[in-house]
mmCIF file of C-alpha atoms in Angstrom:
data_model
loop_
_atom_site.group_PDB
_atom_site.id
_atom_site.type_symbol
_atom_site.label_atom_id
_atom_site.label_comp_id
_atom_site.label_asym_id
_atom_site.label_seq_id
_atom_site.Cartn_x
_atom_site.Cartn_y
_atom_site.Cartn_z
ATOM 1 C CA GLY A 2 -74.941 -17.404 47.289
ATOM 2 C CA GLU A 3 -76.049 -19.743 49.993
ATOM 3 C CA ALA A 4 -78.513 -18.869 52.745
ATOM 4 C CA LYS A 5 -77.027 -19.091 56.229
ATOM 5 C CA GLY A 6 -78.256 -20.723 59.465
ATOM 6 C CA SER A 7 -81.419 -22.640 59.211
ATOM 7 C CA ASP A 8 -81.630 -22.045 55.477
ATOM 8 C CA GLU A 9 -78.876 -24.472 54.396
ATOM 9 C CA LYS A 10 -81.231 -26.093 51.872
ATOM 10 C CA LEU A 11 -81.804 -22.764 50.089
ATOM 11 C CA TYR A 12 -79.824 -20.670 47.669
ATOM 12 C CA ALA A 13 -79.990 -16.877 48.334
ATOM 13 C CA LEU A 14 -80.076 -14.797 45.234
ATOM 14 C CA GLU A 15 -79.686 -11.134 45.929
ATOM 15 C CA LEU A 16 -81.072 -8.788 43.221
ATOM 16 C CA THR A 17 -80.085 -5.078 43.169
ATOM 17 C CA ALA A 18 -81.269 -2.354 40.828
ATOM 18 C CA LEU A 19 -78.753 -1.041 38.328
ATOM 19 C CA LYS A 20 -80.200 2.444 38.998
ATOM 20 C CA ARG A 21 -81.269 3.741 42.384
ATOM 21 C CA SER A 22 -84.827 2.986 43.095
ATOM 22 C CA ARG A 23 -87.174 4.794 45.522
ATOM 23 C CA ASN A 24 -88.996 1.459 46.076
ATOM 24 C CA PHE A 25 -86.236 -0.891 47.155
ATOM 25 C CA LYS A 26 -82.490 -1.386 47.654
ATOM 26 C CA SER A 27 -82.469 -5.122 47.088
ATOM 27 C CA ILE A 28 -84.685 -8.166 46.752
ATOM 28 C CA THR A 29 -83.389 -11.554 47.896
ATOM 29 C CA LEU A 30 -85.007 -14.736 46.513
ATOM 30 C CA PHE A 31 -84.516 -17.849 48.681
ATOM 31 C CA VAL A 32 -84.631 -20.795 46.271
ATOM 32 C CA ASP A 33 -84.946 -24.481 47.220
ATOM 33 C CA ARG A 34 -81.754 -26.222 46.118
ATOM 34 C CA LYS A 35 -83.594 -29.400 45.130
ATOM 35 C CA SER A 36 -86.747 -28.210 43.425
ATOM 36 C CA GLY A 37 -85.763 -24.713 42.250
ATOM 37 C CA GLU A 38 -88.891 -23.199 43.839
ATOM 38 C CA ILE A 39 -88.853 -19.859 45.502
ATOM 39 C CA ARG A 40 -89.532 -20.438 49.233
ATOM 40 C CA ARG A 41 -89.087 -16.900 50.581
ATOM 41 C CA THR A 42 -88.442 -13.322 49.373
ATOM 42 C CA ARG A 43 -86.903 -10.483 51.299
ATOM 43 C CA LEU A 44 -87.185 -6.868 50.151
ATOM 44 C CA ILE A 45 -84.935 -4.146 51.637
ATOM 45 C CA ASP A 46 -86.253 -0.625 51.092
ATOM 46 C CA PRO A 47 -84.190 2.585 50.835
ATOM 47 C CA TYR A 48 -84.502 3.087 54.609
ATOM 48 C CA ASP A 49 -83.188 -0.417 55.341
ATOM 49 C CA ASN A 50 -86.589 -1.773 56.369
ATOM 50 C CA SER A 51 -87.019 -5.482 55.604
ATOM 51 C CA SER A 52 -90.207 -7.158 54.338
ATOM 52 C CA VAL A 53 -90.255 -10.927 54.153
ATOM 53 C CA ILE A 54 -92.779 -13.165 52.366
ATOM 54 C CA GLU A 55 -92.730 -16.893 52.951
ATOM 55 C CA PHE A 56 -94.358 -19.358 50.599
ATOM 56 C CA ILE A 57 -95.752 -22.296 52.587
ATOM 57 C CA LYS A 58 -97.829 -25.200 51.379
ATOM 58 C CA VAL A 59 -97.753 -23.961 47.823
ATOM 59 C CA SER A 60 -99.923 -25.898 45.341
ATOM 60 C CA TYR A 61 -100.034 -25.462 41.615
ATOM 61 C CA LYS A 62 -103.079 -25.892 39.467
ATOM 62 C CA PRO A 63 -102.385 -27.220 36.033
ATOM 63 C CA LEU A 64 -102.724 -24.787 33.175
ATOM 64 C CA GLU A 65 -103.889 -25.569 29.703
ATOM 65 C CA ALA A 66 -100.909 -26.278 27.431
ATOM 66 C CA SER A 67 -102.697 -24.360 24.666
ATOM 67 C CA SER A 68 -102.316 -21.226 26.736
ATOM 68 C CA PHE A 69 -98.623 -21.148 25.994
ATOM 69 C CA SER A 70 -96.190 -21.390 23.104
ATOM 70 C CA PHE A 71 -92.425 -21.955 23.388
ATOM 71 C CA LYS A 72 -89.946 -22.097 20.646
ATOM 72 C CA PRO A 73 -86.358 -22.414 22.031
ATOM 73 C CA PRO A 74 -83.432 -21.063 19.956
ATOM 74 C CA THR A 75 -81.507 -23.500 17.870
ATOM 75 C CA ASN A 76 -78.933 -25.598 19.650
ATOM 76 C CA VAL A 77 -80.428 -25.027 23.100
ATOM 77 C CA THR A 78 -81.006 -27.911 25.576
ATOM 78 C CA VAL A 79 -84.463 -27.859 27.171
ATOM 79 C CA ARG A 80 -85.103 -29.718 30.423
ATOM 80 C CA ASP A 81 -88.646 -30.343 31.530
ATOM 81 C CA LEU A 82 -88.553 -29.988 35.343
ATOM 82 C CA SER A 83 -92.264 -30.466 35.746
ATOM 83 C CA LYS A 84 -92.027 -34.200 35.776
ATOM 84 C CA LYS A 85 -92.156 -35.819 39.182
ATOM 85 C CA GLY A 86 -88.649 -36.838 40.349
ATOM 86 C CA SER A 87 -86.860 -34.389 38.130
ATOM 87 C CA SER A 88 -84.276 -32.105 39.668
ATOM 88 C CA LEU A 89 -82.060 -29.201 38.729
ATOM 89 C CA PRO A 90 -78.707 -30.056 37.127
#
């Protein structure tokens, strides 16, 4: 879905557990429409208490490419969104 109010530039993705959890009812990820980055999370516990975490001035330190390996399945399109100026489809 889309976030309401001042969050027009964010998608709101609400995640709920398939089985009842004693830790949370739902977690909502607020995702930047342009970059795909998570800007905020909201957790609702079983008592309907809300905990919000905002990610402000996030910076990423480059990781060594040798730390990872990735072999996509055959016939899958891979898009490198790490390049400056790239955006989600």
